[in-house]
Amino acid sequence: MTTPPLVSPFGGQPPPPQQQQQQQQQQQQAQAARDVNTASLCRIGQETVQDIVLRTMEIFQLLRNMQLPNGVTYHPNTHQDRLGKLQEHLRMLSVLFRKLRLVYDKCNENCAGMDPIPPEQLIPFVEDDSSKHEDRSAAQSRPATEERREILEVNKKLKQKNQQLKQIMDQLRNLIWEINSMLAVRS
């Protein structure tokens, strides 16, 4: 059983070069759409979120600048213009949220086979001293304790030397004061 040869719509001749190029371009575009990197998708998602925040800020700015028709004369053209801008921003915001949803779904689809890492492991946190001490082994904590003790001893000696220098400076100041006062009395 043999299969009949495929007959092209061009009567057995290969398709024209222009159509071949179009088919190749379509195949490349389809391949590029499948090969979208998850990191690139995340970047696109980040930019989309930034656009959403920007549009939202612009919406609030427009709302703040709009005057309520509470008996105050207002220009209908200005009001209609601002209302049109507001509706356009809301429409764009809706489009951006749809785009963000598509990016989110595609990222989840790409990451479906990966082992999930619990978020607690991704977030660094500060530990208190007691938990740090428990986590360290005895070999690691001894040098740190000794080093800390040495630092405390050096600081204590430094304070003592500073106190001695202060006393010497006070004695010199008093001596100079006495010499100056004796010279002042003689002259």
PDB file of N, CA and C in Angstrom, residues 21 24 44 60-61 72 80 107 124 154 168 170 174-175 178:
ATOM      1  N   GLN A  21       8.163  32.430   1.141  1.00  0.00           N
ATOM      2  CA  GLN A  21       8.646  33.378   2.156  1.00  0.00           C
ATOM      3  C   GLN A  21       7.566  33.641   3.199  1.00  0.00           C
ATOM      4  N   GLN A  24       7.379  30.651   5.487  1.00  0.00           N
ATOM      5  CA  GLN A  24       8.527  30.624   6.382  1.00  0.00           C
ATOM      6  C   GLN A  24       8.376  31.665   7.489  1.00  0.00           C
ATOM      7  N   ILE A  44       7.877  41.820  30.785  1.00  0.00           N
ATOM      8  CA  ILE A  44       6.698  42.415  30.151  1.00  0.00           C
ATOM      9  C   ILE A  44       5.611  42.642  31.188  1.00  0.00           C
ATOM     10  N   PHE A  60      -6.671  59.279  38.678  1.00  0.00           N
ATOM     11  CA  PHE A  60      -6.911  60.022  39.911  1.00  0.00           C
ATOM     12  C   PHE A  60      -6.633  61.512  39.731  1.00  0.00           C
ATOM     13  N   GLN A  61      -5.614  61.837  38.941  1.00  0.00           N
ATOM     14  CA  GLN A  61      -5.324  63.246  38.659  1.00  0.00           C
ATOM     15  C   GLN A  61      -6.496  63.895  37.919  1.00  0.00           C
ATOM     16  N   VAL A  72     -22.006  75.518  40.256  1.00  0.00           N
ATOM     17  CA  VAL A  72     -20.922  76.341  39.758  1.00  0.00           C
ATOM     18  C   VAL A  72     -20.953  76.264  38.236  1.00  0.00           C
ATOM     19  N   GLN A  80     -16.688  67.695  28.895  1.00  0.00           N
ATOM     20  CA  GLN A  80     -16.767  66.577  27.954  1.00  0.00           C
ATOM     21  C   GLN A  80     -15.367  66.075  27.588  1.00  0.00           C
ATOM     22  N   CYS A 107       3.005  32.648  32.029  1.00  0.00           N
ATOM     23  CA  CYS A 107       4.091  32.351  32.977  1.00  0.00           C
ATOM     24  C   CYS A 107       3.759  31.106  33.792  1.00  0.00           C
ATOM     25  N   PRO A 124      14.190  36.860  52.576  1.00  0.00           N
ATOM     26  CA  PRO A 124      15.148  36.879  53.688  1.00  0.00           C
ATOM     27  C   PRO A 124      14.528  37.572  54.890  1.00  0.00           C
ATOM     28  N   VAL A 154      39.890  45.400  74.403  1.00  0.00           N
ATOM     29  CA  VAL A 154      40.574  46.512  73.749  1.00  0.00           C
ATOM     30  C   VAL A 154      39.802  47.812  73.977  1.00  0.00           C
ATOM     31  N   ILE A 168      45.862  63.987  82.228  1.00  0.00           N
ATOM     32  CA  ILE A 168      47.124  64.665  81.922  1.00  0.00           C
ATOM     33  C   ILE A 168      46.847  66.026  81.286  1.00  0.00           C
ATOM     34  N   ASP A 170      44.198  67.889  81.701  1.00  0.00           N
ATOM     35  CA  ASP A 170      43.684  68.780  82.750  1.00  0.00           C
ATOM     36  C   ASP A 170      44.830  69.299  83.619  1.00  0.00           C
ATOM     37  N   ASN A 174      45.924  73.202  84.023  1.00  0.00           N
ATOM     38  CA  ASN A 174      46.043  73.876  85.329  1.00  0.00           C
ATOM     39  C   ASN A 174      47.440  74.451  85.529  1.00  0.00           C
ATOM     40  N   LEU A 175      48.466  73.715  85.112  1.00  0.00           N
ATOM     41  CA  LEU A 175      49.840  74.193  85.253  1.00  0.00           C
ATOM     42  C   LEU A 175      50.059  75.456  84.420  1.00  0.00           C
ATOM     43  N   GLU A 178      48.346  78.354  86.066  1.00  0.00           N
ATOM     44  CA  GLU A 178      49.096  78.862  87.226  1.00  0.00           C
ATOM     45  C   GLU A 178      50.306  79.683  86.770  1.00  0.00           C
TER      46      GLU A 178
END
